[in-house]
Amino acid sequence: MPKPHQGPAESDPAIRVRALEAILTEKGLIDPKALDALVDTYESKVGPRNGAKVVARAWVDPAYKQRLLSDATAAIKEFGFSGLQGEDMVVVENTPDVHNLVVCTLCSCYPWPTLGLPPVWYKSAPYRARAVSDPRGVLKEFGTELPETVEVRTWDTTAELRYLVLPERPPGTDDMTEDQLAELVTRDSMIGVTKAKAP
Amino acid sequence: MLLTPDMVPTVVATGASARVDAHVAPRFRVGDRIRVRNHNPTTHTRLPGYLRGKRGTIEQDYGVFAFPDTHAHGLGEKPQHCYSVRFTAREVWGPAASDRDTLRVDVFDDYMDPD
């Protein structure tokens, strides 16, 4: 029986993770302080603003965009964004004819150095199943409606490559600076569930 | 080796690529037609079940990587090529799917046969 006044119950995965962490710590296999440092890194230091800088640079600098599309890992490293879960990057470009969408159907693979940690919905079973089987339905739920003439290209990141979508530069942004453009680049637009924001 | 807090910045900055610096001949070339094997292990795999038996086309060769199916179980790296493979939505999901939409999935040599 749940007791009153104890707040919401912890979810099953949270309880399981806490139990695993306790056992691994007890056995001396992990240092919980190292885990805290890792979590802090991705909660407060690394996040989708990194990816937004990469995208904005690609929008204003055609030579950079070329490097980004031909060797994404090296081009992203020019900003100092590299390392864990970004060792082998691929950037896929949205065009008037192709809209790219990224999913990891097997788990939650995600490009940490450019986007930080994945949102909860990205890890959920419904997103993982439907991004491949009904991508247009998923896009619609994110408010993204695409004409039938556009190819929706879903990337299932099943192996060691990590994918970042290069959204299209929104119209009416010719006078904007690189920093202003970066503000239009959202996390969701770099996963591919939405377009970049309008100015 | 135990990960300690002082090691975290280095681990975060460098990561650990699963690429293997070995010369392994690719079994496929860009443009080759492939068929995914009916591969149903009870152990670790990176082949999504929805692709079993499906036909696709090699779009890009990403190079040589450790093979997760063996590597995850301590059975060696078994280095092999991993490719971006294109599948049409109709091939995977049937005639109700869009005739324009496609999937790109990262597929290892050992999951495929020539079609």
PDB file of N, CA, C and O in Angstrom, chain B residues 30-84:
ATOM      1  N   VAL B  30      29.926   0.419 -52.510  1.00  0.00           N
ATOM      2  CA  VAL B  30      28.823   1.369 -52.657  1.00  0.00           C
ATOM      3  C   VAL B  30      28.037   1.028 -53.927  1.00  0.00           C
ATOM      4  O   VAL B  30      28.626   0.801 -54.987  1.00  0.00           O
ATOM      5  N   GLY B  31      26.723   0.966 -53.787  1.00  0.00           N
ATOM      6  CA  GLY B  31      25.862   0.626 -54.919  1.00  0.00           C
ATOM      7  C   GLY B  31      25.434  -0.836 -54.938  1.00  0.00           C
ATOM      8  O   GLY B  31      24.471  -1.190 -55.629  1.00  0.00           O
ATOM      9  N   ASP B  32      26.125  -1.692 -54.182  1.00  0.00           N
ATOM     10  CA  ASP B  32      25.760  -3.119 -54.151  1.00  0.00           C
ATOM     11  C   ASP B  32      24.373  -3.307 -53.552  1.00  0.00           C
ATOM     12  O   ASP B  32      23.998  -2.635 -52.596  1.00  0.00           O
ATOM     13  N   ARG B  33      23.636  -4.249 -54.108  1.00  0.00           N
ATOM     14  CA  ARG B  33      22.346  -4.644 -53.547  1.00  0.00           C
ATOM     15  C   ARG B  33      22.604  -5.736 -52.511  1.00  0.00           C
ATOM     16  O   ARG B  33      23.366  -6.672 -52.750  1.00  0.00           O
ATOM     17  N   ILE B  34      21.969  -5.615 -51.363  1.00  0.00           N
ATOM     18  CA  ILE B  34      22.189  -6.598 -50.296  1.00  0.00           C
ATOM     19  C   ILE B  34      20.849  -7.126 -49.781  1.00  0.00           C
ATOM     20  O   ILE B  34      19.803  -6.542 -50.021  1.00  0.00           O
ATOM     21  N   ARG B  35      20.944  -8.241 -49.094  1.00  0.00           N
ATOM     22  CA  ARG B  35      19.780  -8.743 -48.364  1.00  0.00           C
ATOM     23  C   ARG B  35      20.231  -9.005 -46.931  1.00  0.00           C
ATOM     24  O   ARG B  35      21.266  -9.647 -46.703  1.00  0.00           O
ATOM     25  N   VAL B  36      19.474  -8.511 -45.966  1.00  0.00           N
ATOM     26  CA  VAL B  36      19.833  -8.690 -44.558  1.00  0.00           C
ATOM     27  C   VAL B  36      19.546 -10.137 -44.154  1.00  0.00           C
ATOM     28  O   VAL B  36      18.518 -10.700 -44.530  1.00  0.00           O
ATOM     29  N   ARG B  37      20.490 -10.724 -43.442  1.00  0.00           N
ATOM     30  CA  ARG B  37      20.326 -12.110 -42.999  1.00  0.00           C
ATOM     31  C   ARG B  37      19.194 -12.234 -41.993  1.00  0.00           C
ATOM     32  O   ARG B  37      18.874 -11.297 -41.278  1.00  0.00           O
ATOM     33  N   ASN B  38      18.639 -13.422 -41.921  1.00  0.00           N
ATOM     34  CA  ASN B  38      17.611 -13.710 -40.913  1.00  0.00           C
ATOM     35  C   ASN B  38      18.331 -14.096 -39.624  1.00  0.00           C
ATOM     36  O   ASN B  38      18.436 -15.256 -39.248  1.00  0.00           O
ATOM     37  N   HIS B  39      18.804 -13.040 -38.962  1.00  0.00           N
ATOM     38  CA  HIS B  39      19.766 -13.161 -37.861  1.00  0.00           C
ATOM     39  C   HIS B  39      18.983 -12.933 -36.560  1.00  0.00           C
ATOM     40  O   HIS B  39      18.401 -11.867 -36.369  1.00  0.00           O
ATOM     41  N   ASN B  40      18.903 -13.953 -35.728  1.00  0.00           N
ATOM     42  CA  ASN B  40      18.087 -13.867 -34.503  1.00  0.00           C
ATOM     43  C   ASN B  40      18.843 -14.339 -33.271  1.00  0.00           C
ATOM     44  O   ASN B  40      18.428 -15.295 -32.614  1.00  0.00           O
ATOM     45  N   PRO B  41      19.960 -13.688 -32.933  1.00  0.00           N
ATOM     46  CA  PRO B  41      20.712 -14.176 -31.777  1.00  0.00           C
ATOM     47  C   PRO B  41      19.976 -13.864 -30.471  1.00  0.00           C
ATOM     48  O   PRO B  41      19.187 -12.925 -30.415  1.00  0.00           O
ATOM     49  N   THR B  42      20.248 -14.650 -29.464  1.00  0.00           N
ATOM     50  CA  THR B  42      19.704 -14.327 -28.135  1.00  0.00           C
ATOM     51  C   THR B  42      20.693 -13.456 -27.378  1.00  0.00           C
ATOM     52  O   THR B  42      20.401 -12.998 -26.277  1.00  0.00           O
ATOM     53  N   THR B  43      21.869 -13.245 -27.971  1.00  0.00           N
ATOM     54  CA  THR B  43      22.915 -12.421 -27.359  1.00  0.00           C
ATOM     55  C   THR B  43      22.897 -11.026 -27.997  1.00  0.00           C
ATOM     56  O   THR B  43      22.059 -10.730 -28.846  1.00  0.00           O
ATOM     57  N   HIS B  44      23.892 -10.170 -27.600  1.00  0.00           N
ATOM     58  CA  HIS B  44      23.915  -8.786 -28.069  1.00  0.00           C
ATOM     59  C   HIS B  44      24.018  -8.692 -29.589  1.00  0.00           C
ATOM     60  O   HIS B  44      24.798  -9.412 -30.215  1.00  0.00           O
ATOM     61  N   THR B  45      23.235  -7.801 -30.166  1.00  0.00           N
ATOM     62  CA  THR B  45      23.366  -7.523 -31.596  1.00  0.00           C
ATOM     63  C   THR B  45      22.975  -6.080 -31.857  1.00  0.00           C
ATOM     64  O   THR B  45      22.280  -5.466 -31.051  1.00  0.00           O
ATOM     65  N   ARG B  46      23.436  -5.533 -32.979  1.00  0.00           N
ATOM     66  CA  ARG B  46      23.051  -4.180 -33.384  1.00  0.00           C
ATOM     67  C   ARG B  46      22.194  -4.228 -34.642  1.00  0.00           C
ATOM     68  O   ARG B  46      22.023  -3.203 -35.291  1.00  0.00           O
ATOM     69  N   LEU B  47      21.669  -5.404 -34.953  1.00  0.00           N
ATOM     70  CA  LEU B  47      20.779  -5.474 -36.103  1.00  0.00           C
ATOM     71  C   LEU B  47      19.338  -5.326 -35.610  1.00  0.00           C
ATOM     72  O   LEU B  47      18.837  -6.185 -34.898  1.00  0.00           O
ATOM     73  N   PRO B  48      18.657  -4.245 -36.009  1.00  0.00           N
ATOM     74  CA  PRO B  48      17.264  -4.121 -35.592  1.00  0.00           C
ATOM     75  C   PRO B  48      16.413  -5.213 -36.252  1.00  0.00           C
ATOM     76  O   PRO B  48      16.573  -5.508 -37.446  1.00  0.00           O
ATOM     77  N   GLY B  49      15.499  -5.791 -35.473  1.00  0.00           N
ATOM     78  CA  GLY B  49      14.690  -6.905 -35.961  1.00  0.00           C
ATOM     79  C   GLY B  49      13.874  -6.583 -37.198  1.00  0.00           C
ATOM     80  O   GLY B  49      13.645  -7.449 -38.049  1.00  0.00           O
ATOM     81  N   TYR B  50      13.464  -5.309 -37.342  1.00  0.00           N
ATOM     82  CA  TYR B  50      12.587  -4.969 -38.471  1.00  0.00           C
ATOM     83  C   TYR B  50      13.280  -5.097 -39.830  1.00  0.00           C
ATOM     84  O   TYR B  50      12.628  -5.060 -40.866  1.00  0.00           O
ATOM     85  N   LEU B  51      14.629  -5.252 -39.809  1.00  0.00           N
ATOM     86  CA  LEU B  51      15.352  -5.339 -41.087  1.00  0.00           C
ATOM     87  C   LEU B  51      15.589  -6.779 -41.562  1.00  0.00           C
ATOM     88  O   LEU B  51      16.057  -6.978 -42.685  1.00  0.00           O
ATOM     89  N   ARG B  52      15.267  -7.751 -40.728  1.00  0.00           N
ATOM     90  CA  ARG B  52      15.579  -9.141 -41.097  1.00  0.00           C
ATOM     91  C   ARG B  52      14.945  -9.507 -42.433  1.00  0.00           C
ATOM     92  O   ARG B  52      13.747  -9.330 -42.625  1.00  0.00           O
ATOM     93  N   GLY B  53      15.785  -9.999 -43.335  1.00  0.00           N
ATOM     94  CA  GLY B  53      15.305 -10.441 -44.636  1.00  0.00           C
ATOM     95  C   GLY B  53      15.062  -9.329 -45.646  1.00  0.00           C
ATOM     96  O   GLY B  53      14.700  -9.609 -46.796  1.00  0.00           O
ATOM     97  N   LYS B  54      15.268  -8.063 -45.249  1.00  0.00           N
ATOM     98  CA  LYS B  54      14.945  -6.959 -46.157  1.00  0.00           C
ATOM     99  C   LYS B  54      16.092  -6.684 -47.135  1.00  0.00           C
ATOM    100  O   LYS B  54      17.254  -6.930 -46.856  1.00  0.00           O
ATOM    101  N   ARG B  55      15.697  -6.119 -48.283  1.00  0.00           N
ATOM    102  CA  ARG B  55      16.665  -5.798 -49.330  1.00  0.00           C
ATOM    103  C   ARG B  55      17.000  -4.311 -49.287  1.00  0.00           C
ATOM    104  O   ARG B  55      16.100  -3.466 -49.121  1.00  0.00           O
ATOM    105  N   GLY B  56      18.284  -4.013 -49.462  1.00  0.00           N
ATOM    106  CA  GLY B  56      18.712  -2.619 -49.456  1.00  0.00           C
ATOM    107  C   GLY B  56      19.903  -2.399 -50.374  1.00  0.00           C
ATOM    108  O   GLY B  56      20.333  -3.301 -51.092  1.00  0.00           O
ATOM    109  N   THR B  57      20.423  -1.172 -50.340  1.00  0.00           N
ATOM    110  CA  THR B  57      21.538  -0.777 -51.195  1.00  0.00           C
ATOM    111  C   THR B  57      22.615  -0.116 -50.333  1.00  0.00           C
ATOM    112  O   THR B  57      22.299   0.733 -49.494  1.00  0.00           O
ATOM    113  N   ILE B  58      23.869  -0.493 -50.567  1.00  0.00           N
ATOM    114  CA  ILE B  58      24.981   0.118 -49.831  1.00  0.00           C
ATOM    115  C   ILE B  58      25.146   1.565 -50.313  1.00  0.00           C
ATOM    116  O   ILE B  58      25.369   1.803 -51.502  1.00  0.00           O
ATOM    117  N   GLU B  59      25.047   2.513 -49.392  1.00  0.00           N
ATOM    118  CA  GLU B  59      25.183   3.930 -49.742  1.00  0.00           C
ATOM    119  C   GLU B  59      26.569   4.464 -49.432  1.00  0.00           C
ATOM    120  O   GLU B  59      27.078   5.346 -50.101  1.00  0.00           O
ATOM    121  N   GLN B  60      27.148   4.001 -48.322  1.00  0.00           N
ATOM    122  CA  GLN B  60      28.461   4.508 -47.918  1.00  0.00           C
ATOM    123  C   GLN B  60      29.165   3.462 -47.064  1.00  0.00           C
ATOM    124  O   GLN B  60      28.521   2.769 -46.275  1.00  0.00           O
ATOM    125  N   ASP B  61      30.486   3.371 -47.232  1.00  0.00           N
ATOM    126  CA  ASP B  61      31.297   2.478 -46.395  1.00  0.00           C
ATOM    127  C   ASP B  61      31.952   3.344 -45.328  1.00  0.00           C
ATOM    128  O   ASP B  61      32.741   4.233 -45.636  1.00  0.00           O
ATOM    129  N   TYR B  62      31.610   3.109 -44.064  1.00  0.00           N
ATOM    130  CA  TYR B  62      32.127   3.937 -42.971  1.00  0.00           C
ATOM    131  C   TYR B  62      33.489   3.465 -42.473  1.00  0.00           C
ATOM    132  O   TYR B  62      34.067   4.090 -41.584  1.00  0.00           O
ATOM    133  N   GLY B  63      33.976   2.339 -42.967  1.00  0.00           N
ATOM    134  CA  GLY B  63      35.267   1.839 -42.514  1.00  0.00           C
ATOM    135  C   GLY B  63      35.117   0.673 -41.545  1.00  0.00           C
ATOM    136  O   GLY B  63      34.045   0.087 -41.420  1.00  0.00           O
ATOM    137  N   VAL B  64      36.235   0.385 -40.863  1.00  0.00           N
ATOM    138  CA  VAL B  64      36.324  -0.843 -40.060  1.00  0.00           C
ATOM    139  C   VAL B  64      36.077  -0.536 -38.579  1.00  0.00           C
ATOM    140  O   VAL B  64      36.702   0.363 -38.016  1.00  0.00           O
ATOM    141  N   PHE B  65      35.193  -1.307 -37.970  1.00  0.00           N
ATOM    142  CA  PHE B  65      34.830  -1.147 -36.557  1.00  0.00           C
ATOM    143  C   PHE B  65      34.845  -2.507 -35.873  1.00  0.00           C
ATOM    144  O   PHE B  65      34.715  -3.548 -36.523  1.00  0.00           O
ATOM    145  N   ALA B  66      34.970  -2.467 -34.531  1.00  0.00           N
ATOM    146  CA  ALA B  66      34.784  -3.690 -33.750  1.00  0.00           C
ATOM    147  C   ALA B  66      33.336  -4.155 -33.932  1.00  0.00           C
ATOM    148  O   ALA B  66      32.423  -3.334 -34.040  1.00  0.00           O
ATOM    149  N   PHE B  67      33.144  -5.468 -33.982  1.00  0.00           N
ATOM    150  CA  PHE B  67      31.815  -6.040 -34.210  1.00  0.00           C
ATOM    151  C   PHE B  67      31.123  -6.233 -32.857  1.00  0.00           C
ATOM    152  O   PHE B  67      31.570  -7.048 -32.041  1.00  0.00           O
ATOM    153  N   PRO B  68      30.061  -5.461 -32.591  1.00  0.00           N
ATOM    154  CA  PRO B  68      29.468  -5.495 -31.244  1.00  0.00           C
ATOM    155  C   PRO B  68      28.996  -6.879 -30.811  1.00  0.00           C
ATOM    156  O   PRO B  68      29.028  -7.201 -29.627  1.00  0.00           O
ATOM    157  N   ASP B  69      28.544  -7.694 -31.767  1.00  0.00           N
ATOM    158  CA  ASP B  69      27.979  -9.003 -31.399  1.00  0.00           C
ATOM    159  C   ASP B  69      28.995  -9.888 -30.673  1.00  0.00           C
ATOM    160  O   ASP B  69      28.617 -10.697 -29.819  1.00  0.00           O
ATOM    161  N   THR B  70      30.288  -9.759 -31.071  1.00  0.00           N
ATOM    162  CA  THR B  70      31.321 -10.546 -30.374  1.00  0.00           C
ATOM    163  C   THR B  70      31.971  -9.702 -29.275  1.00  0.00           C
ATOM    164  O   THR B  70      32.206 -10.186 -28.177  1.00  0.00           O
ATOM    165  N   HIS B  71      32.240  -8.430 -29.604  1.00  0.00           N
ATOM    166  CA  HIS B  71      32.983  -7.578 -28.686  1.00  0.00           C
ATOM    167  C   HIS B  71      32.252  -7.421 -27.345  1.00  0.00           C
ATOM    168  O   HIS B  71      32.873  -7.440 -26.279  1.00  0.00           O
ATOM    169  N   ALA B  72      30.935  -7.318 -27.391  1.00  0.00           N
ATOM    170  CA  ALA B  72      30.149  -7.108 -26.162  1.00  0.00           C
ATOM    171  C   ALA B  72      30.238  -8.302 -25.224  1.00  0.00           C
ATOM    172  O   ALA B  72      29.952  -8.185 -24.041  1.00  0.00           O
ATOM    173  N   HIS B  73      30.606  -9.452 -25.761  1.00  0.00           N
ATOM    174  CA  HIS B  73      30.647 -10.672 -24.938  1.00  0.00           C
ATOM    175  C   HIS B  73      32.074 -11.119 -24.648  1.00  0.00           C
ATOM    176  O   HIS B  73      32.288 -12.272 -24.248  1.00  0.00           O
ATOM    177  N   GLY B  74      33.036 -10.224 -24.916  1.00  0.00           N
ATOM    178  CA  GLY B  74      34.427 -10.586 -24.651  1.00  0.00           C
ATOM    179  C   GLY B  74      34.958 -11.644 -25.606  1.00  0.00           C
ATOM    180  O   GLY B  74      35.893 -12.377 -25.292  1.00  0.00           O
ATOM    181  N   LEU B  75      34.343 -11.715 -26.796  1.00  0.00           N
ATOM    182  CA  LEU B  75      34.752 -12.748 -27.761  1.00  0.00           C
ATOM    183  C   LEU B  75      35.616 -12.172 -28.880  1.00  0.00           C
ATOM    184  O   LEU B  75      35.726 -12.754 -29.948  1.00  0.00           O
ATOM    185  N   GLY B  76      36.208 -11.012 -28.637  1.00  0.00           N
ATOM    186  CA  GLY B  76      37.104 -10.435 -29.636  1.00  0.00           C
ATOM    187  C   GLY B  76      36.431  -9.382 -30.484  1.00  0.00           C
ATOM    188  O   GLY B  76      35.200  -9.291 -30.539  1.00  0.00           O
ATOM    189  N   GLU B  77      37.281  -8.555 -31.142  1.00  0.00           N
ATOM    190  CA  GLU B  77      36.752  -7.422 -31.915  1.00  0.00           C
ATOM    191  C   GLU B  77      36.156  -7.831 -33.251  1.00  0.00           C
ATOM    192  O   GLU B  77      35.333  -7.139 -33.802  1.00  0.00           O
ATOM    193  N   LYS B  78      36.631  -8.925 -33.814  1.00  0.00           N
ATOM    194  CA  LYS B  78      36.169  -9.378 -35.136  1.00  0.00           C
ATOM    195  C   LYS B  78      35.966  -8.185 -36.068  1.00  0.00           C
ATOM    196  O   LYS B  78      34.844  -7.954 -36.570  1.00  0.00           O
ATOM    197  N   PRO B  79      37.024  -7.369 -36.290  1.00  0.00           N
ATOM    198  CA  PRO B  79      36.849  -6.110 -37.019  1.00  0.00           C
ATOM    199  C   PRO B  79      36.279  -6.322 -38.424  1.00  0.00           C
ATOM    200  O   PRO B  79      36.669  -7.258 -39.127  1.00  0.00           O
ATOM    201  N   GLN B  80      35.354  -5.453 -38.787  1.00  0.00           N
ATOM    202  CA  GLN B  80      34.716  -5.554 -40.104  1.00  0.00           C
ATOM    203  C   GLN B  80      34.108  -4.212 -40.499  1.00  0.00           C
ATOM    204  O   GLN B  80      33.970  -3.322 -39.667  1.00  0.00           O
ATOM    205  N   HIS B  81      33.756  -4.105 -41.773  1.00  0.00           N
ATOM    206  CA  HIS B  81      33.207  -2.846 -42.283  1.00  0.00           C
ATOM    207  C   HIS B  81      31.768  -2.659 -41.807  1.00  0.00           C
ATOM    208  O   HIS B  81      31.015  -3.611 -41.663  1.00  0.00           O
ATOM    209  N   CYS B  82      31.458  -1.377 -41.595  1.00  0.00           N
ATOM    210  CA  CYS B  82      30.088  -0.985 -41.269  1.00  0.00           C
ATOM    211  C   CYS B  82      29.678   0.009 -42.353  1.00  0.00           C
ATOM    212  O   CYS B  82      30.464   0.886 -42.723  1.00  0.00           O
ATOM    213  N   TYR B  83      28.464  -0.133 -42.837  1.00  0.00           N
ATOM    214  CA  TYR B  83      28.007   0.668 -43.969  1.00  0.00           C
ATOM    215  C   TYR B  83      26.722   1.401 -43.623  1.00  0.00           C
ATOM    216  O   TYR B  83      25.945   0.957 -42.776  1.00  0.00           O
ATOM    217  N   SER B  84      26.496   2.511 -44.336  1.00  0.00           N
ATOM    218  CA  SER B  84      25.177   3.106 -44.334  1.00  0.00           C
ATOM    219  C   SER B  84      24.397   2.426 -45.452  1.00  0.00           C
ATOM    220  O   SER B  84      24.806   2.464 -46.619  1.00  0.00           O
TER     221      SER B  84
END
